């Protein structure tokens, strides 16, 4: 914690790829939007998303572990003002398929925070194959101008291959339809990275 405070005092622009991701989310998400948290974990990202979409918005929060859904529910009820609470739906299960009722082209932002649940079972980690399947579905539900944000952990076992597979996939997308970008810390070895995919407004 003390280290984090020290970092915040030293580097005011951003300290981590998550800070970077959050800055982009704030730019793109509007009150009343529908957003998807594809890996809700302990709910830190879900809380930020809830504040961005506000009471008129909706969040679909997915996780494969019931412990994560429980943890997110508790974290939101402890930290979210009742008057700001959006419609929140939990999808317990693999994110390779999002719930049927999400209309294609209806979602402003889909976020992934890959890897394993902090303080949870490190064996329950996101996997390249299901992550790529999920991304393909995310690309269909995202609206024109919407964004897919993927925080990767190449320092974790298997996380480097997962990140590389996502980069290769993103590199293959048409530049007329998708704008794909990669952020990496140059002087912090194995630190998390951020991949952003934005769907064009005319898509
Ligand atoms: N965003 C969270 C941290 C996410 S950690 C926070 O702010 O706290 C990564 C999460 O992905 C873990 O909770 C893990 O259970 C989940 N996960 C792993 N594989 C998954 C899959 N195939 N589908 C959905 N969630 C998955």
CSV table of C-alpha atoms and ligand atoms in Angstrom, one decimal:
chain,number,residue,atom,x,y,z
A,1,UNK,CA,0.0,0.0,0.0
A,2,UNK,CA,2.8,2.4,1.0
A,3,UNK,CA,4.5,1.6,-2.2
A,4,UNK,CA,1.4,2.4,-4.2
A,5,UNK,CA,1.0,5.7,-2.4
A,6,UNK,CA,4.7,6.5,-3.1
A,7,UNK,CA,4.2,5.6,-6.8
A,8,UNK,CA,1.1,7.9,-7.0
A,9,UNK,CA,3.0,10.8,-5.5
A,10,UNK,CA,5.9,10.2,-8.0
A,11,UNK,CA,4.1,9.5,-11.2
A,12,UNK,CA,0.9,11.5,-11.4
A,13,UNK,CA,-0.1,10.6,-15.0
A,14,UNK,CA,-0.4,6.8,-14.5
A,15,UNK,CA,1.2,4.1,-12.4
A,16,UNK,CA,0.0,0.9,-13.9
A,17,UNK,CA,-1.7,-0.4,-17.1
A,18,UNK,CA,-4.9,-0.6,-15.0
A,19,UNK,CA,-4.7,3.2,-14.5
A,20,UNK,CA,-4.2,3.5,-18.2
A,21,UNK,CA,-7.2,1.3,-18.9
A,22,UNK,CA,-9.4,3.2,-16.5
A,23,UNK,CA,-8.5,6.5,-18.2
A,24,UNK,CA,-9.7,5.1,-21.6
A,25,UNK,CA,-12.9,3.7,-20.0
A,26,UNK,CA,-13.7,7.1,-18.6
A,27,UNK,CA,-13.3,8.6,-22.1
A,28,UNK,CA,-15.6,6.2,-23.9
A,29,UNK,CA,-18.4,5.2,-21.4
A,30,UNK,CA,-21.4,7.4,-21.0
A,31,UNK,CA,-24.2,7.3,-18.4
A,32,UNK,CA,-26.9,4.8,-19.4
A,33,UNK,CA,-24.5,2.6,-21.4
A,34,UNK,CA,-24.4,-1.2,-21.4
A,35,UNK,CA,-21.0,-2.6,-20.5
A,36,UNK,CA,-19.6,-6.1,-19.9
A,37,UNK,CA,-17.0,-7.0,-17.3
A,38,UNK,CA,-15.8,-10.3,-18.7
A,39,UNK,CA,-13.7,-11.2,-15.6
A,40,UNK,CA,-15.2,-9.6,-12.6
A,41,UNK,CA,-12.9,-11.2,-10.0
A,42,UNK,CA,-13.1,-9.1,-6.8
A,43,UNK,CA,-15.2,-6.4,-8.4
A,44,UNK,CA,-12.8,-3.5,-8.5
A,45,UNK,CA,-13.3,-2.9,-12.2
A,46,UNK,CA,-17.0,-3.6,-11.9
A,47,UNK,CA,-17.3,-0.8,-9.3
A,48,UNK,CA,-15.6,1.7,-11.6
A,49,UNK,CA,-17.8,0.7,-14.5
A,50,UNK,CA,-20.9,1.0,-12.3
A,51,UNK,CA,-20.0,4.5,-11.5
A,52,UNK,CA,-19.4,5.3,-15.1
A,53,UNK,CA,-22.7,3.9,-16.4
A,54,UNK,CA,-24.8,5.2,-13.5
A,55,UNK,CA,-28.3,4.2,-12.4
A,56,UNK,CA,-29.6,4.3,-16.0
A,57,UNK,CA,-26.9,1.9,-17.2
A,58,UNK,CA,-26.4,-1.9,-17.2
A,59,UNK,CA,-23.5,-4.1,-16.4
A,60,UNK,CA,-23.1,-7.8,-17.2
A,61,UNK,CA,-20.4,-9.2,-14.9
A,62,UNK,CA,-19.0,-12.6,-15.8
A,63,UNK,CA,-16.7,-14.9,-14.0
A,64,UNK,CA,-16.2,-18.6,-14.0
A,65,UNK,CA,-15.9,-18.8,-10.2
A,66,UNK,CA,-18.8,-18.4,-7.8
A,67,UNK,CA,-16.3,-17.0,-5.2
A,68,UNK,CA,-15.6,-14.1,-7.6
A,69,UNK,CA,-19.3,-13.4,-8.2
A,70,UNK,CA,-19.8,-13.4,-4.4
A,71,UNK,CA,-16.8,-11.2,-3.8
A,72,UNK,CA,-18.0,-8.7,-6.5
A,73,UNK,CA,-21.5,-8.6,-5.1
A,74,UNK,CA,-20.1,-7.8,-1.6
A,75,UNK,CA,-17.7,-5.2,-2.9
A,76,UNK,CA,-20.3,-3.4,-4.8
A,77,UNK,CA,-22.8,-3.4,-2.0
A,78,UNK,CA,-20.2,-2.0,0.4
A,79,UNK,CA,-18.9,0.7,-2.1
A,80,UNK,CA,-21.7,1.7,-4.4
A,81,UNK,CA,-24.2,4.4,-3.5
A,82,UNK,CA,-27.7,3.0,-3.8
A,83,UNK,CA,-28.8,6.0,-6.0
A,84,UNK,CA,-25.9,5.3,-8.5
A,85,UNK,CA,-26.5,1.5,-8.8
A,86,UNK,CA,-27.0,0.3,-12.4
A,87,UNK,CA,-28.8,-2.8,-13.4
A,88,UNK,CA,-26.2,-5.5,-12.7
A,89,UNK,CA,-26.5,-9.0,-14.0
A,90,UNK,CA,-24.1,-11.8,-13.1
A,91,UNK,CA,-23.1,-14.5,-15.6
A,92,UNK,CA,-21.5,-17.3,-13.7
A,93,UNK,CA,-19.6,-19.5,-16.2
A,94,UNK,CA,-17.0,-19.2,-19.0
A,95,UNK,CA,-17.0,-16.0,-20.9
A,96,UNK,CA,-16.4,-17.8,-24.2
A,97,UNK,CA,-20.1,-17.1,-24.7
A,98,UNK,CA,-21.9,-14.1,-23.2
A,99,UNK,CA,-25.5,-14.3,-22.2
A,100,UNK,CA,-27.9,-14.7,-25.1
A,101,UNK,CA,-30.0,-11.6,-24.3
A,102,UNK,CA,-27.1,-9.2,-25.0
A,103,UNK,CA,-28.0,-7.7,-28.4
A,104,UNK,CA,-25.3,-7.6,-31.1
A,105,UNK,CA,-23.9,-4.0,-31.4
A,106,UNK,CA,-25.4,-2.9,-28.1
A,107,UNK,CA,-22.4,-2.8,-25.8
A,108,UNK,CA,-20.1,0.3,-25.3
A,109,UNK,CA,-17.2,-1.5,-23.6
A,110,UNK,CA,-16.1,-5.0,-22.8
A,111,UNK,CA,-13.3,-5.3,-20.3
A,112,UNK,CA,-11.0,-8.2,-19.5
A,113,UNK,CA,-8.6,-8.4,-16.7
A,114,UNK,CA,-6.9,-11.7,-17.5
A,115,UNK,CA,-5.0,-14.2,-15.3
A,116,UNK,CA,-6.2,-15.4,-11.9
A,117,UNK,CA,-8.2,-14.0,-9.1
A,118,UNK,CA,-6.0,-12.1,-6.7
A,119,UNK,CA,-5.8,-14.1,-3.4
A,120,UNK,CA,-7.7,-16.9,-5.2
A,121,UNK,CA,-6.9,-20.2,-6.8
A,122,UNK,CA,-4.0,-19.6,-9.2
A,123,UNK,CA,-4.9,-22.7,-11.2
A,124,UNK,CA,-8.2,-21.0,-12.3
A,125,UNK,CA,-6.6,-18.8,-14.8
A,126,UNK,CA,-7.9,-17.4,-18.1
A,127,UNK,CA,-6.9,-19.7,-21.1
A,128,UNK,CA,-5.8,-18.6,-24.6
A,129,UNK,CA,-8.5,-20.7,-26.4
A,130,UNK,CA,-11.5,-19.5,-24.4
A,131,UNK,CA,-10.1,-15.9,-24.2
A,132,UNK,CA,-9.9,-15.8,-28.1
A,133,UNK,CA,-13.4,-17.3,-28.4
A,134,UNK,CA,-14.7,-14.7,-26.0
A,135,UNK,CA,-13.0,-11.9,-27.9
A,136,UNK,CA,-14.7,-13.0,-31.1
A,137,UNK,CA,-18.1,-12.8,-29.4
A,138,UNK,CA,-17.2,-9.5,-27.7
A,139,UNK,CA,-16.4,-8.0,-31.2
A,140,UNK,CA,-20.0,-8.8,-32.2
A,141,UNK,CA,-21.8,-7.4,-29.2
A,142,UNK,CA,-19.7,-4.1,-29.2
A,143,UNK,CA,-21.3,-1.2,-30.9
A,144,UNK,CA,-19.7,1.0,-33.5
A,145,UNK,CA,-17.3,3.3,-31.6
A,146,UNK,CA,-17.2,0.8,-28.7
A,147,UNK,CA,-14.1,-0.6,-27.2
A,148,UNK,CA,-12.7,-3.9,-26.0
A,149,UNK,CA,-10.1,-3.4,-23.2
A,150,UNK,CA,-7.8,-6.3,-22.3
A,151,UNK,CA,-5.3,-6.2,-19.4
A,152,UNK,CA,-2.7,-9.0,-19.9
A,153,UNK,CA,-0.3,-10.5,-17.5
A,154,UNK,CA,2.7,-11.8,-19.5
A,155,UNK,CA,4.6,-12.3,-16.2
A,156,UNK,CA,2.3,-15.2,-15.2
A,157,UNK,CA,2.8,-18.8,-16.2
A,158,UNK,CA,1.1,-19.1,-19.6
A,159,UNK,CA,0.2,-15.4,-19.6
A,160,UNK,CA,2.9,-14.5,-22.2
A,161,UNK,CA,1.5,-17.0,-24.7
A,162,UNK,CA,-2.1,-15.7,-24.1
A,163,UNK,CA,-0.9,-12.2,-24.6
A,164,UNK,CA,1.0,-13.1,-27.8
A,165,UNK,CA,-2.1,-14.9,-29.2
A,166,UNK,CA,-4.2,-11.9,-28.6
A,167,UNK,CA,-1.7,-9.6,-30.2
A,168,UNK,CA,-1.5,-11.9,-33.3
A,169,UNK,CA,-5.3,-12.0,-33.5
A,170,UNK,CA,-5.5,-8.1,-33.2
A,171,UNK,CA,-2.8,-7.7,-35.9
A,172,UNK,CA,-5.0,-9.7,-38.3
A,173,UNK,CA,-8.0,-7.5,-38.0
A,174,UNK,CA,-9.0,-5.1,-40.8
A,175,UNK,CA,-7.7,-1.6,-40.1
A,176,UNK,CA,-10.9,-0.2,-41.8
A,177,UNK,CA,-13.0,-1.7,-39.0
A,178,UNK,CA,-10.8,-2.0,-36.0
A,179,UNK,CA,-8.2,0.2,-34.4
A,180,UNK,CA,-5.9,-2.0,-32.3
A,181,UNK,CA,-3.3,-0.7,-29.9
A,182,UNK,CA,-0.9,-2.2,-27.4
A,183,UNK,CA,0.6,-0.5,-24.3
A,184,UNK,CA,3.7,-1.9,-22.5
A,185,UNK,CA,6.0,-0.5,-19.9
A,186,UNK,CA,9.5,-0.2,-21.3
A,187,UNK,CA,11.4,-0.1,-18.1
A,188,UNK,CA,9.4,-2.6,-16.0
A,189,UNK,CA,10.1,-6.2,-17.0
A,190,UNK,CA,7.1,-8.6,-17.0
A,191,UNK,CA,4.7,-5.8,-15.9
A,192,UNK,CA,1.0,-6.1,-17.1
A,193,UNK,CA,0.2,-4.7,-20.5
A,194,UNK,CA,-2.9,-3.3,-22.1
A,195,UNK,CA,-4.5,-4.1,-25.4
A,196,UNK,CA,-7.3,-1.9,-26.8
A,197,UNK,CA,-9.6,-2.7,-29.8
A,198,UNK,CA,-11.9,0.0,-30.9
A,199,UNK,CA,-14.7,-0.7,-33.5
A,200,UNK,CA,-15.0,2.0,-36.1
A,201,UNK,CA,-18.0,4.3,-36.0
A,202,UNK,CA,-18.9,3.3,-39.6
A,203,UNK,CA,-18.5,-0.5,-38.9
B,1,LIG,N1,-11.2,-7.5,-12.6
B,1,LIG,C1,-11.0,-8.2,-11.4
B,1,LIG,C2,-9.8,-9.2,-11.4
B,1,LIG,C3,-10.0,-10.3,-12.4
B,1,LIG,S1,-8.9,-11.6,-12.2
B,1,LIG,C4,-10.9,-7.2,-10.2
B,1,LIG,O1,-10.9,-6.0,-10.5
B,1,LIG,O2,-10.8,-7.7,-9.1
B,1,LIG,C5,-9.3,-12.8,-13.4
B,1,LIG,C6,-10.7,-13.4,-13.2
B,1,LIG,O3,-11.0,-14.2,-14.4
B,1,LIG,C7,-10.7,-14.4,-12.1
B,1,LIG,O4,-11.7,-14.1,-11.2
B,1,LIG,C8,-11.1,-15.8,-12.8
B,1,LIG,O5,-12.0,-16.6,-12.0
B,1,LIG,C9,-11.7,-15.3,-14.1
B,1,LIG,N2,-11.8,-16.3,-15.1
B,1,LIG,C10,-10.8,-17.1,-15.5
B,1,LIG,N3,-11.2,-17.8,-16.6
B,1,LIG,C11,-12.4,-17.4,-16.9
B,1,LIG,C12,-13.3,-17.7,-18.0
B,1,LIG,N4,-13.0,-18.6,-18.9
B,1,LIG,N5,-14.5,-17.1,-18.0
B,1,LIG,C13,-14.8,-16.1,-17.1
B,1,LIG,N6,-14.0,-15.7,-16.1
B,1,LIG,C14,-12.8,-16.4,-16.0
